[in-house]
mmCIF file of C-alpha atoms and ligand atoms in Angstrom:
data_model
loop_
_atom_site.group_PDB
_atom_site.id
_atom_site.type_symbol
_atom_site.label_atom_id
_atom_site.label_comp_id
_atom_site.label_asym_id
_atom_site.label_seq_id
_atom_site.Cartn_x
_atom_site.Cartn_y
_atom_site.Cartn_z
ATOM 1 C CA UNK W 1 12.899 86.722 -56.573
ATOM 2 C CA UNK W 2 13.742 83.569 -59.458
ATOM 3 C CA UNK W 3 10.518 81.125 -60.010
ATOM 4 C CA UNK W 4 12.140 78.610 -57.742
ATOM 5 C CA UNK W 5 12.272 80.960 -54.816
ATOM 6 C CA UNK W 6 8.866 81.909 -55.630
ATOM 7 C CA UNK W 7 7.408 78.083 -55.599
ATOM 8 C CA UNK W 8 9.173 77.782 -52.404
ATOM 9 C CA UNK W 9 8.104 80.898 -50.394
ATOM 10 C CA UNK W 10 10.166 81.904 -47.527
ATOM 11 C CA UNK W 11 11.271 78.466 -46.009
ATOM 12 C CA UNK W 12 15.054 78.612 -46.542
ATOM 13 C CA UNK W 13 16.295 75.872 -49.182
ATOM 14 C CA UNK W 14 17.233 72.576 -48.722
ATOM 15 C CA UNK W 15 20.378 71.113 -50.634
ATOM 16 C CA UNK W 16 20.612 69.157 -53.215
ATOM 17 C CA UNK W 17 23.542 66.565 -52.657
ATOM 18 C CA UNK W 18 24.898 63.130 -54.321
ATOM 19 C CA UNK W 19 22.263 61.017 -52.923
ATOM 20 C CA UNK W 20 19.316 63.468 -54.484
ATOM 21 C CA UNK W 21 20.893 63.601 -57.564
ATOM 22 C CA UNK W 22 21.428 60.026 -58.073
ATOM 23 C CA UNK W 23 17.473 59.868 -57.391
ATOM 24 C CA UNK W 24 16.463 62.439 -59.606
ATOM 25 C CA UNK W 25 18.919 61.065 -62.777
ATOM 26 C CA UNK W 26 17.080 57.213 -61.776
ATOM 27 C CA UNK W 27 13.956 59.123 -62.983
ATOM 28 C CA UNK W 28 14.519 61.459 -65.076
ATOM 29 C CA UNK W 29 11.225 61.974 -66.808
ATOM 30 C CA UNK W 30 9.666 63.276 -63.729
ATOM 31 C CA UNK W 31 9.354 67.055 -63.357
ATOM 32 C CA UNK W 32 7.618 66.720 -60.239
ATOM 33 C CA UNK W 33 10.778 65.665 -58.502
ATOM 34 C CA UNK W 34 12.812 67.934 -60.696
ATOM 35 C CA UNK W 35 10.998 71.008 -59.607
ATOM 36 C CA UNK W 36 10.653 70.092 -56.018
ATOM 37 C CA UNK W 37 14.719 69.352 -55.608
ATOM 38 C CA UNK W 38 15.320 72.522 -58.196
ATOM 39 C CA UNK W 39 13.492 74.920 -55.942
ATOM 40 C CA UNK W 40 14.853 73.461 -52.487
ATOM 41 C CA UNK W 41 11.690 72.287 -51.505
ATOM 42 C CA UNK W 42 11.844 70.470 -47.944
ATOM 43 C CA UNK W 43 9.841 66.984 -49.910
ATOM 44 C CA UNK W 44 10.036 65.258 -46.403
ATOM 45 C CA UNK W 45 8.297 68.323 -44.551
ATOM 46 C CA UNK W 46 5.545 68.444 -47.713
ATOM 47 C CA UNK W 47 4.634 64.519 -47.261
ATOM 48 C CA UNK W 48 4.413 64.963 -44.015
ATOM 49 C CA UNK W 49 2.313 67.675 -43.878
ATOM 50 C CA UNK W 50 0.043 65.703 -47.083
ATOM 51 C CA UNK W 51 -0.518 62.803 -44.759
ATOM 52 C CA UNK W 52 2.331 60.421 -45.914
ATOM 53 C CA UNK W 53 5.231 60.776 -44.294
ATOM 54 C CA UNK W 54 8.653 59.197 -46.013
ATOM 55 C CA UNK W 55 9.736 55.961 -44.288
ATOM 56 C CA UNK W 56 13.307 56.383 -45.402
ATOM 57 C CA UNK W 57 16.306 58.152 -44.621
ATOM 58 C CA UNK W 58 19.198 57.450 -41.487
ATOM 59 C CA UNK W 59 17.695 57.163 -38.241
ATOM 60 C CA UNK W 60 19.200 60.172 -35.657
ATOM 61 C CA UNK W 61 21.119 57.418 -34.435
ATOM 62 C CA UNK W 62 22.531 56.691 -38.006
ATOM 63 C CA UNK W 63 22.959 59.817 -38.504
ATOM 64 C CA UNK W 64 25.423 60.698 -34.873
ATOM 65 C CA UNK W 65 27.567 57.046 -35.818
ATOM 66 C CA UNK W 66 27.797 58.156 -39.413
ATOM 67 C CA UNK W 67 29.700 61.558 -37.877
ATOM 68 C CA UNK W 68 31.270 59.633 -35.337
ATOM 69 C CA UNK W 69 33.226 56.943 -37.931
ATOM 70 C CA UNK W 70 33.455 60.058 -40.684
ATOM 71 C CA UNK W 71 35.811 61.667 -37.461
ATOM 72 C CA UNK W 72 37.194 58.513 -36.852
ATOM 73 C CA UNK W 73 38.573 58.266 -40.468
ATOM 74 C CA UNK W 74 39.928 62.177 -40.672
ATOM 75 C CA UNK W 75 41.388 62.405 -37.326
ATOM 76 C CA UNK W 76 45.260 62.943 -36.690
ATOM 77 C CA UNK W 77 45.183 64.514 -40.491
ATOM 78 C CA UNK W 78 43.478 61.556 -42.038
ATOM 79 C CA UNK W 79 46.370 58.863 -40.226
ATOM 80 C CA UNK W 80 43.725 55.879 -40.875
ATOM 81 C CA UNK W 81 43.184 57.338 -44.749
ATOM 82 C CA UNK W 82 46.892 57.670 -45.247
ATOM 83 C CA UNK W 83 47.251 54.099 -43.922
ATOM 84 C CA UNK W 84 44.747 52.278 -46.118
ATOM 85 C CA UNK W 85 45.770 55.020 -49.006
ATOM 86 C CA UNK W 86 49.113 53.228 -49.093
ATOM 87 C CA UNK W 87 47.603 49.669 -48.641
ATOM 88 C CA UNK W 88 45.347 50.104 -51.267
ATOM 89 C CA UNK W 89 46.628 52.465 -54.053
ATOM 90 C CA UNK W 90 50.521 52.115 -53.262
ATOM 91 C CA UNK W 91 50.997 55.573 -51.857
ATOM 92 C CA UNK W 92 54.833 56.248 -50.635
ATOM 93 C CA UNK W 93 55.461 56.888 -46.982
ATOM 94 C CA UNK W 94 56.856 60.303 -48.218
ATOM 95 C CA UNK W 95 53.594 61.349 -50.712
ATOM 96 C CA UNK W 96 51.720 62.750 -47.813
ATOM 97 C CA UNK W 97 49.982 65.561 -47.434
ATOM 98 C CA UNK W 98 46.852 66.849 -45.667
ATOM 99 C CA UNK W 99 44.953 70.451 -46.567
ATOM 100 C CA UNK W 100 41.429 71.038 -45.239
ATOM 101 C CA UNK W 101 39.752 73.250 -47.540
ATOM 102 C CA UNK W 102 37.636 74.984 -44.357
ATOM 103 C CA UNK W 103 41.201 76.202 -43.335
ATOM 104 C CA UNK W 104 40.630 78.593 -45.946
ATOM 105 C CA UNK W 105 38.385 80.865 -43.786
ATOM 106 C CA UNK W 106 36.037 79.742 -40.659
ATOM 107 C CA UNK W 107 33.008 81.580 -42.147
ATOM 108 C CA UNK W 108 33.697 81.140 -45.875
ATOM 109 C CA UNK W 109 30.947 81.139 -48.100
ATOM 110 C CA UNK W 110 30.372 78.357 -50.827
ATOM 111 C CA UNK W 111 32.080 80.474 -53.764
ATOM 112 C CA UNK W 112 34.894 80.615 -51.667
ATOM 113 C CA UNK W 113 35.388 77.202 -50.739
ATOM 114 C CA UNK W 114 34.928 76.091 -53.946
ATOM 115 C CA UNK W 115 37.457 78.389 -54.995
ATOM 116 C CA UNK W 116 39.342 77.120 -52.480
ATOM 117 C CA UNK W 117 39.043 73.468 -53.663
ATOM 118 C CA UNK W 118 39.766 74.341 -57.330
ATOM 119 C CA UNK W 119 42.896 75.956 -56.364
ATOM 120 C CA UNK W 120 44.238 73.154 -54.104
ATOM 121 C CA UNK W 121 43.109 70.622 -56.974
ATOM 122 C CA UNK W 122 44.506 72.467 -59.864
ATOM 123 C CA UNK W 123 48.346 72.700 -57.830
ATOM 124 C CA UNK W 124 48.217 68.795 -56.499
ATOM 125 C CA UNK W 125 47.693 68.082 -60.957
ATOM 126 C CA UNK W 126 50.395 70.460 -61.878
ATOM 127 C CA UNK W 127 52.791 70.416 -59.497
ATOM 128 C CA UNK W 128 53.754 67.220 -58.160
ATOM 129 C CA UNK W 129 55.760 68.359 -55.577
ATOM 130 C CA UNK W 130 53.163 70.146 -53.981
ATOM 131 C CA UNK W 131 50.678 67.214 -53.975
ATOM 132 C CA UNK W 132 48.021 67.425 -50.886
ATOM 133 C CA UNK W 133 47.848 63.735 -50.962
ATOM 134 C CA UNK W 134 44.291 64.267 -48.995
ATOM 135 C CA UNK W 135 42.082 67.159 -49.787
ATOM 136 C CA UNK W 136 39.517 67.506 -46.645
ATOM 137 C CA UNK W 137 36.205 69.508 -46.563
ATOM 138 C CA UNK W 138 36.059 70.017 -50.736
ATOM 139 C CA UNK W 139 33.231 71.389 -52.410
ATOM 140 C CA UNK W 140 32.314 70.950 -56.340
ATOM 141 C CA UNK W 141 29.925 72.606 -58.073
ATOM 142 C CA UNK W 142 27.733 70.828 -60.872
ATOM 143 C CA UNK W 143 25.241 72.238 -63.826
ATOM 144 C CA UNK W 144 22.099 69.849 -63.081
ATOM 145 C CA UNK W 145 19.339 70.420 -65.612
ATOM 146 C CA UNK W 146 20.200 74.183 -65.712
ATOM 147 C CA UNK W 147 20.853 75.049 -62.020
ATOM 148 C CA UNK W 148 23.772 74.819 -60.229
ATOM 149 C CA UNK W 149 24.130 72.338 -57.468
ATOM 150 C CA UNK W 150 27.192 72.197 -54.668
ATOM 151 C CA UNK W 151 28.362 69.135 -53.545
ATOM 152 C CA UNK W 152 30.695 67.571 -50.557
ATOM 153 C CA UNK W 153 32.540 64.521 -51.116
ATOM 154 C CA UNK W 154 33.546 62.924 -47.918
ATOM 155 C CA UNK W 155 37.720 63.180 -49.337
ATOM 156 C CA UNK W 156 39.507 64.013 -52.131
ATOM 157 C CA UNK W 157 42.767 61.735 -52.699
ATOM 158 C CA UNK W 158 45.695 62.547 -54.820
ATOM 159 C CA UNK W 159 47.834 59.562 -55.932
ATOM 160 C CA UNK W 160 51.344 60.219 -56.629
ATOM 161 C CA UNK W 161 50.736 58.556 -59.855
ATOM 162 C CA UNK W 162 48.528 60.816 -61.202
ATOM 163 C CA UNK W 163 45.262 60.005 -60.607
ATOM 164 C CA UNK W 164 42.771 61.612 -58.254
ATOM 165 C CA UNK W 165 40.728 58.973 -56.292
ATOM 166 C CA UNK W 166 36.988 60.284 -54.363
ATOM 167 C CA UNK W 167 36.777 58.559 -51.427
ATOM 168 C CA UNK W 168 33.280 57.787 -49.470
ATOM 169 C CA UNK W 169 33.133 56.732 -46.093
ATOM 170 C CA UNK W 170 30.376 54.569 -44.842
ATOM 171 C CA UNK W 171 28.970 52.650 -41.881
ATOM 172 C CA UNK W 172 28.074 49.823 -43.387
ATOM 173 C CA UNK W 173 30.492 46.487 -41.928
ATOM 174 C CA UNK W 174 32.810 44.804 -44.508
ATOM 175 C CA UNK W 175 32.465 41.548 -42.903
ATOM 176 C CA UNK W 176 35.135 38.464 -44.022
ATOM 177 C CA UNK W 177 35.793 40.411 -47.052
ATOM 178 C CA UNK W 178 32.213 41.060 -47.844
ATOM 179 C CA UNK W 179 29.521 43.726 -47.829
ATOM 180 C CA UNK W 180 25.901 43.732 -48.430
ATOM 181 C CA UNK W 181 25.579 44.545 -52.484
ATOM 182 C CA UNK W 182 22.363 46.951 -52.073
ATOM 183 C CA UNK W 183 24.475 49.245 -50.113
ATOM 184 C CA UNK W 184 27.443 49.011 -52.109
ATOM 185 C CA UNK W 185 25.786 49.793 -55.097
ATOM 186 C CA UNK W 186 24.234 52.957 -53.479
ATOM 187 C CA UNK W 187 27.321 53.997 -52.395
ATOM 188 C CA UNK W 188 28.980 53.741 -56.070
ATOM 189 C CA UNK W 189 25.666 55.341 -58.121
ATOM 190 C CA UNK W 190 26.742 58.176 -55.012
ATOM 191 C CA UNK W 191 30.201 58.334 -55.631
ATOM 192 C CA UNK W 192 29.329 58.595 -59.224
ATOM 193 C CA UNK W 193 28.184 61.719 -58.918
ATOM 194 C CA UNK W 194 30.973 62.950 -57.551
ATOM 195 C CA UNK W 195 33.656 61.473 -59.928
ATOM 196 C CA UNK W 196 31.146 63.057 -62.751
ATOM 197 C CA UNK W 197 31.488 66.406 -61.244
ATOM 198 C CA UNK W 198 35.257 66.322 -60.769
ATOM 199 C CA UNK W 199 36.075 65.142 -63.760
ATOM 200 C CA UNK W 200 33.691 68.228 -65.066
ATOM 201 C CA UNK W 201 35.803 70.219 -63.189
ATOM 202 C CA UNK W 202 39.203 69.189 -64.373
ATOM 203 C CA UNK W 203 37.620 69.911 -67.838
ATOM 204 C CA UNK W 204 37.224 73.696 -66.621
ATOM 205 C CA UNK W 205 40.392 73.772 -65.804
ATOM 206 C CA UNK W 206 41.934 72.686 -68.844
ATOM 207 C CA UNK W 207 43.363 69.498 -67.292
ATOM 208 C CA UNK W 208 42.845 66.048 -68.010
ATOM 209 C CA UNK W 209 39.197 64.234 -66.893
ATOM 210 C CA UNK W 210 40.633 61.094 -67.167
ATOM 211 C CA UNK W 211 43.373 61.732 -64.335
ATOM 212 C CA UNK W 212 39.660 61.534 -61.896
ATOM 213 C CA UNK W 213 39.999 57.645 -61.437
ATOM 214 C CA UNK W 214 36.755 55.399 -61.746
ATOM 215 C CA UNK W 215 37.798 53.713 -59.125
ATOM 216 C CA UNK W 216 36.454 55.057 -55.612
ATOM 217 C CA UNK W 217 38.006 54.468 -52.373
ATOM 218 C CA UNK W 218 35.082 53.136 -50.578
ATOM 219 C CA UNK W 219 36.132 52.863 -46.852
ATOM 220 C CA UNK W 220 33.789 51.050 -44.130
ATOM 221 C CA UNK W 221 34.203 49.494 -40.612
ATOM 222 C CA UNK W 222 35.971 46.242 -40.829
ATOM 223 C CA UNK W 223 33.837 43.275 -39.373
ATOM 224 C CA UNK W 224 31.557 45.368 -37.091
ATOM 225 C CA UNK W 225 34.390 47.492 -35.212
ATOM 226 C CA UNK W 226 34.933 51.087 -35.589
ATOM 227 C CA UNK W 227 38.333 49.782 -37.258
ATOM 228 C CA UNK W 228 38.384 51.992 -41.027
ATOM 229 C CA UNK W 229 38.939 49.195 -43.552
ATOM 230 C CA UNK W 230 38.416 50.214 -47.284
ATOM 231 C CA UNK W 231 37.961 48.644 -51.008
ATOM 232 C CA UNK W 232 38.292 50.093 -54.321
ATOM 233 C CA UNK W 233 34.710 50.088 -56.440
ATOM 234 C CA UNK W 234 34.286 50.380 -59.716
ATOM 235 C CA UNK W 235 31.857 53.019 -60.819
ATOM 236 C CA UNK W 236 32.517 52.998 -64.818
ATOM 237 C CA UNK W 237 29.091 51.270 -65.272
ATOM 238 C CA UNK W 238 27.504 53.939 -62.851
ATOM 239 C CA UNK W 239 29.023 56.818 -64.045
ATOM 240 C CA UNK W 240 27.705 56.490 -67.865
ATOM 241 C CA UNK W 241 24.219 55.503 -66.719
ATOM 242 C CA UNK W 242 24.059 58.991 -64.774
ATOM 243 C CA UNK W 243 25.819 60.859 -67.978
ATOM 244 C CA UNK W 244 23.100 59.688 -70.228
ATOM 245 C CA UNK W 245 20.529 60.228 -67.334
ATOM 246 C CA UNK W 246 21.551 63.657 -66.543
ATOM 247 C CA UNK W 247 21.490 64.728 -70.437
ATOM 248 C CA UNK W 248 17.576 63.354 -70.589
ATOM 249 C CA UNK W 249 16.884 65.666 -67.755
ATOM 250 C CA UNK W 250 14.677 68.453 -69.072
ATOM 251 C CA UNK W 251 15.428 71.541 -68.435
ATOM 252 C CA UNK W 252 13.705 73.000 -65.193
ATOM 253 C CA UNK W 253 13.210 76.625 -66.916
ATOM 254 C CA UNK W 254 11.237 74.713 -69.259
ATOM 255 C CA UNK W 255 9.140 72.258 -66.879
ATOM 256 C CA UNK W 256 8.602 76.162 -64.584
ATOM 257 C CA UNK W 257 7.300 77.021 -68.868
ATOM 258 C CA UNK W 258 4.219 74.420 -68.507
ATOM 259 C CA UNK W 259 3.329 75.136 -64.386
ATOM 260 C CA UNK W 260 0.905 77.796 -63.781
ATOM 261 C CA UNK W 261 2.237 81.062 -63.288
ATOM 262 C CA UNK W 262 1.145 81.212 -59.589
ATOM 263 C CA UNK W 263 1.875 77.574 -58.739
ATOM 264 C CA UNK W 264 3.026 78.167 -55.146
ATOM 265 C CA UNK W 265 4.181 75.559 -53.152
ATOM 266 C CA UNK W 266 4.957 77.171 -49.710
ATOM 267 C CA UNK W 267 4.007 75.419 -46.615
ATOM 268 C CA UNK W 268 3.326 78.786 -45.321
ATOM 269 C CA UNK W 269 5.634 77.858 -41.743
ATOM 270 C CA UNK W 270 4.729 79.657 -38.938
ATOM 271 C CA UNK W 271 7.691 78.219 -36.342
ATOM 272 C CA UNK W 272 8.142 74.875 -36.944
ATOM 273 C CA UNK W 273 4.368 74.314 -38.216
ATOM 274 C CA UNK W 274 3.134 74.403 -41.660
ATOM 275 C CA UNK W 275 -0.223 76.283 -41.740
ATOM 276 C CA UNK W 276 -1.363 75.593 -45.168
ATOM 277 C CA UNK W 277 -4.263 73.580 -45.879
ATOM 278 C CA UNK W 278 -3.084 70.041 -46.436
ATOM 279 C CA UNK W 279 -5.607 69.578 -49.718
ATOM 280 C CA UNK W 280 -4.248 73.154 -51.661
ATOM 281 C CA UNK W 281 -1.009 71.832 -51.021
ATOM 282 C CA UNK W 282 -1.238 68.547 -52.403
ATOM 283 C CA UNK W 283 -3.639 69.897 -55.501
ATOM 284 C CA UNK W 284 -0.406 71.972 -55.822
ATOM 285 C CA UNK W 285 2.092 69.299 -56.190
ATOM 286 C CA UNK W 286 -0.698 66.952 -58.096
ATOM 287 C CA UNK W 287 -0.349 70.064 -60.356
ATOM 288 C CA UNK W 288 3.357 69.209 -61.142
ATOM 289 C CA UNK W 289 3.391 65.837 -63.495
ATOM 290 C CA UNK W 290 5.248 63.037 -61.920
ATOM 291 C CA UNK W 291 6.017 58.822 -63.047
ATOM 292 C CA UNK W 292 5.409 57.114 -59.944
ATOM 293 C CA UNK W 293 7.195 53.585 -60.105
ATOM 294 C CA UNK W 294 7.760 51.398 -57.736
ATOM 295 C CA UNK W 295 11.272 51.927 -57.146
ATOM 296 C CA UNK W 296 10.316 55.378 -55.848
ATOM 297 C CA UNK W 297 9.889 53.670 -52.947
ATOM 298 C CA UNK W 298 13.719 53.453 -52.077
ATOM 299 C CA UNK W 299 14.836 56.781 -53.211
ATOM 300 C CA UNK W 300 12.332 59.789 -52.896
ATOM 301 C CA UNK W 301 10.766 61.518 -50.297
ATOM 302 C CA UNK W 302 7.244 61.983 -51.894
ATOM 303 C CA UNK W 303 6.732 57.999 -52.634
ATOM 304 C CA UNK W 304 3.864 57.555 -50.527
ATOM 305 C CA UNK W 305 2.389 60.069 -52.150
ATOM 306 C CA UNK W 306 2.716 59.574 -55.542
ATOM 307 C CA UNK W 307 2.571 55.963 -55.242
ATOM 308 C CA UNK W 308 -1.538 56.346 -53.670
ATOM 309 C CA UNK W 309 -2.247 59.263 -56.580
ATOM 310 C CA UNK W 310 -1.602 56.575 -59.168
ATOM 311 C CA UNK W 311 -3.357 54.323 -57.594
ATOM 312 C CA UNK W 312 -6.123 56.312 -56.881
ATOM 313 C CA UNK W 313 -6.082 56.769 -60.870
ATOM 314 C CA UNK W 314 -5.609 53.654 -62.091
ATOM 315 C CA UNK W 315 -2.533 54.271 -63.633
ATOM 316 C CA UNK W 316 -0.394 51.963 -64.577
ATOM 317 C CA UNK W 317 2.628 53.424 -63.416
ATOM 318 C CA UNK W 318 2.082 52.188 -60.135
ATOM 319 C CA UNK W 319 2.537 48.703 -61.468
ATOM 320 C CA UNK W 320 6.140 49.421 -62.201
ATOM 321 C CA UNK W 321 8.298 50.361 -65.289
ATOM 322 C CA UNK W 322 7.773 47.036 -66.641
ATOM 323 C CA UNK W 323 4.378 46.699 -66.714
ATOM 324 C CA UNK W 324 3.703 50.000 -68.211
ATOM 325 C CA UNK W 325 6.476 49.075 -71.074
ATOM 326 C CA UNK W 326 5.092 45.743 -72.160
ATOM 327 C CA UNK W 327 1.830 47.597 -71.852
ATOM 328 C CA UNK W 328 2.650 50.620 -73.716
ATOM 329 C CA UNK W 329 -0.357 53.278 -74.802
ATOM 330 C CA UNK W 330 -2.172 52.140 -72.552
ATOM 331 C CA UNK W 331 -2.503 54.330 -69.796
ATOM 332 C CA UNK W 332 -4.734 52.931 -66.926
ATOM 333 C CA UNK W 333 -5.851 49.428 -65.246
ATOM 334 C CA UNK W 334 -9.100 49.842 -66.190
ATOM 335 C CA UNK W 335 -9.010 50.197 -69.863
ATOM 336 C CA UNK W 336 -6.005 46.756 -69.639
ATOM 337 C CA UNK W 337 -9.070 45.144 -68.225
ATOM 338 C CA UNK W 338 -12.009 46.432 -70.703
ATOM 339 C CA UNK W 339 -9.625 45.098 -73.656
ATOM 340 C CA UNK W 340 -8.643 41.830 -71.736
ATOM 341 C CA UNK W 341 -12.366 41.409 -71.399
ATOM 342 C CA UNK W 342 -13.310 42.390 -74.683
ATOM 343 C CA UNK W 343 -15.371 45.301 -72.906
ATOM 344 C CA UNK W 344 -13.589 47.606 -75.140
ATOM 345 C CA UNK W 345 -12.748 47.962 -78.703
ATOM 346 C CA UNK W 346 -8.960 48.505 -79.509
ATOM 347 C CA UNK W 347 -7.751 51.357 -81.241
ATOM 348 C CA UNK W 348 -5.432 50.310 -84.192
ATOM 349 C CA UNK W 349 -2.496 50.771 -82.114
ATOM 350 C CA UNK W 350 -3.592 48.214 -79.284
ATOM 351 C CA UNK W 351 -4.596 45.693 -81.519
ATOM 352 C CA UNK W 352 -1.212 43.662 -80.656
ATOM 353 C CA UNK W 353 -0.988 44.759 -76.905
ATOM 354 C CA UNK W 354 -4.692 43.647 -76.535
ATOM 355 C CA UNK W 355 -4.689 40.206 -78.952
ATOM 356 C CA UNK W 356 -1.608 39.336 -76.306
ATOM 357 C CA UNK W 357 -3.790 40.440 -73.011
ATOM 358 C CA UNK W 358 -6.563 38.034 -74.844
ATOM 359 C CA UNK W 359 -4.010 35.288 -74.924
ATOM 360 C CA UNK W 360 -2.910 35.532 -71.279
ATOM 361 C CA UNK W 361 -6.097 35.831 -69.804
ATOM 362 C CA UNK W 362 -7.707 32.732 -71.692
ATOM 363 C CA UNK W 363 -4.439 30.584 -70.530
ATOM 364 C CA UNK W 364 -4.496 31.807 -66.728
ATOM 365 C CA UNK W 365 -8.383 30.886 -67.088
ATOM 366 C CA UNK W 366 -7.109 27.429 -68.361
ATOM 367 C CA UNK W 367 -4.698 26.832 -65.477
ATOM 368 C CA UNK W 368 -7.040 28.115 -62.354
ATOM 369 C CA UNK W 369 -10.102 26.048 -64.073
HETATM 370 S S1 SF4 J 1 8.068 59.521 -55.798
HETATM 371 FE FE1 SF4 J 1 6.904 60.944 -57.044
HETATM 372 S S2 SF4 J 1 8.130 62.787 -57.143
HETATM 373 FE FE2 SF4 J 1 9.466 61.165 -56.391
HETATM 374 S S3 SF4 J 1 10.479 60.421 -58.255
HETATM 375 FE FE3 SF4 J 1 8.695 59.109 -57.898
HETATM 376 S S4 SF4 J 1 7.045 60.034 -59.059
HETATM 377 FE FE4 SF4 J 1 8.670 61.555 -58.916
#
């Protein structure tokens, strides 16, 4: 049994997928999130069972209209994708083409579908004539700080000219042309991910990267209908923040180097119930070294969690990222306010930080006075 299975116990693993990875390159110095998403660790099952349960994520109901416009987009061999394919990239009537990887074998296993996917991949790039214009159902495999993770982009599409386009299909309206940005902008730091990995990919296979276009197909309902309508995004910017992110990301064999040997982080399930005691669990993941900021609140499970430890601490984290940088070596609230005060003597290297807490505190006392 590896480490990670070990820190997990018997609860079978949870996938990693775009979304998680996206999270875990936005904050890449924490090893608490590393391990937990490394090992498969159900996070939303631990906070729940700590006392803080995640207020994110799709709704059921999201969840069932997500499927239900995902279908509505692939049926009749992707007829709506081929449509706005042609609209929007230029595709010929004649370059069409549809494979479904799954056709490979109803019960395949991930190896093989990913096998599957290379090999339909690697004959659309070198032979032209036998371009699957749409490649359904792929999976991609990517190294993420020493582990392998498998991901499932919505589509793969093959332009004639080339270049191989991810699509992502979402339920978010495009409404007069225009969609909210927040959503957007999750959707490309997603599709990222997945250009990143197939452009990995067509390095394995000896063919070019560049032919993976950093342009995504990003295809939504148009103005609140279950009408497909889609727009290309441009994910240059997102793709080299999550190429220098992903290369800060420790390696998990050495974060599992500083843990305790018998860290265990098993919820101990018996059905659908966790029996462990709620206070060994979360001394367990204290146990793992995390940086809480606020924007943890929009992309991980354990949020709640971490955001009340470093409060409970007085650490500044909780303040958010900028805070703790124009505040830097100084690690909690308490000791901002002793040298603000003049409660406590600066060491040599907060002289500066505290001579400019000095100054801000004597001109807010001017202006509430
Ligand atoms: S919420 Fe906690 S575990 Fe998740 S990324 Fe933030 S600090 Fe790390």
């Amino acid at each position: 049994m590896s480490r990670l299975d070990a820190l997990r116990g018997p609860s079978p693993p949870v996938d990693h997928n775009a979304r998680s990875i996206a999270a875990l390159a936005a904050n890449p110095a924490c090893h608490r999130r590393a391990v937990l998403d490394a090992a498969g660790i159900d996070k939303g099952k631990v906070v729940q069972h700590l006392g803080h349960p995640m207020q994110f994520g799709q709704s059921p109901f999201a969840l069932i209209r997500s499927r239900q416009f995902k279908a509505i987009v692939k049926e009749s061999g992707g007829a709506h994708l081929l449509r706005l394919l042609r609209e929007l990239l230029g595709l010929a009537v004649e370059e069409a083409g549809y494979r479904d990887v799954e056709d490979v074998d109803e019960h395949a296993g991930r190896a093989l579908l990913r096998k599957h996917t290379e090999q339909l991949l690697r004959s659309a790039a070198e032979n032209r004539g036998d371009a699957a214009t749409i490649v359904d159902h792929p999976l991609l495999k990517l190294n993420v700080a020493g582990y392998d993770v498998y991901l499932e982009p919505d589509v793969i599409a093959f332009q004639a000219q080339g270049k191989f386009h991810v699509v992502v299909i979402k339920t978010f309206a495009i409404i007069d042309d225009q969609a909210e940005t927040a959503k957007v902008s999750a959707a490309a730091r997603e599709a990222a991910v997945y250009v990143h990995a197939l452009r990995v990919l067509f390095e394995q296979l000896r063919l070019d990267p560049q032919r993976v276009s950093h342009d995504i197909v990003l295809v939504c309902p148009e103005n609140f209908r279950n009408f497909p309508t889609a727009r290309l995004v441009d994910v240059r910017h997102q793709l080299e923040v999550l190429r220098r992110q992903l290369e800060r990301l420790a390696r998990i064999d050495t974060i599992l180097d500083t843990l305790p040997p018998d860290l265990s982080l098993d919820l101990m399930m018996d059905g659908d119930t966790p029996t462990r005691s709620a206070a060994e669990l979360g001394a367990a993941v204290s146990g793992i070294p995390a940086r809480y900021a606020p924007e943890c609140l929009s992309v991980c499970e354990l949020a709640y969690f971490c955001r009340a430890e470093a409060k409970a601490c007085g650490s500044l984290e909780a303040l958010g990222r900028a805070v703790r940088d124009d505040l830097g070596g100084i690690e909690s609230v308490s000791t901002v306010v002793n040298l603000a005060t003049g409660a406590a003597v600066p060491s040599d290297d907060q002289v500066a930080v505290t001579e400019r807490l000095r100054y801000a505190r004597r001109i807010h006392g001017e202006v509430v006075a």
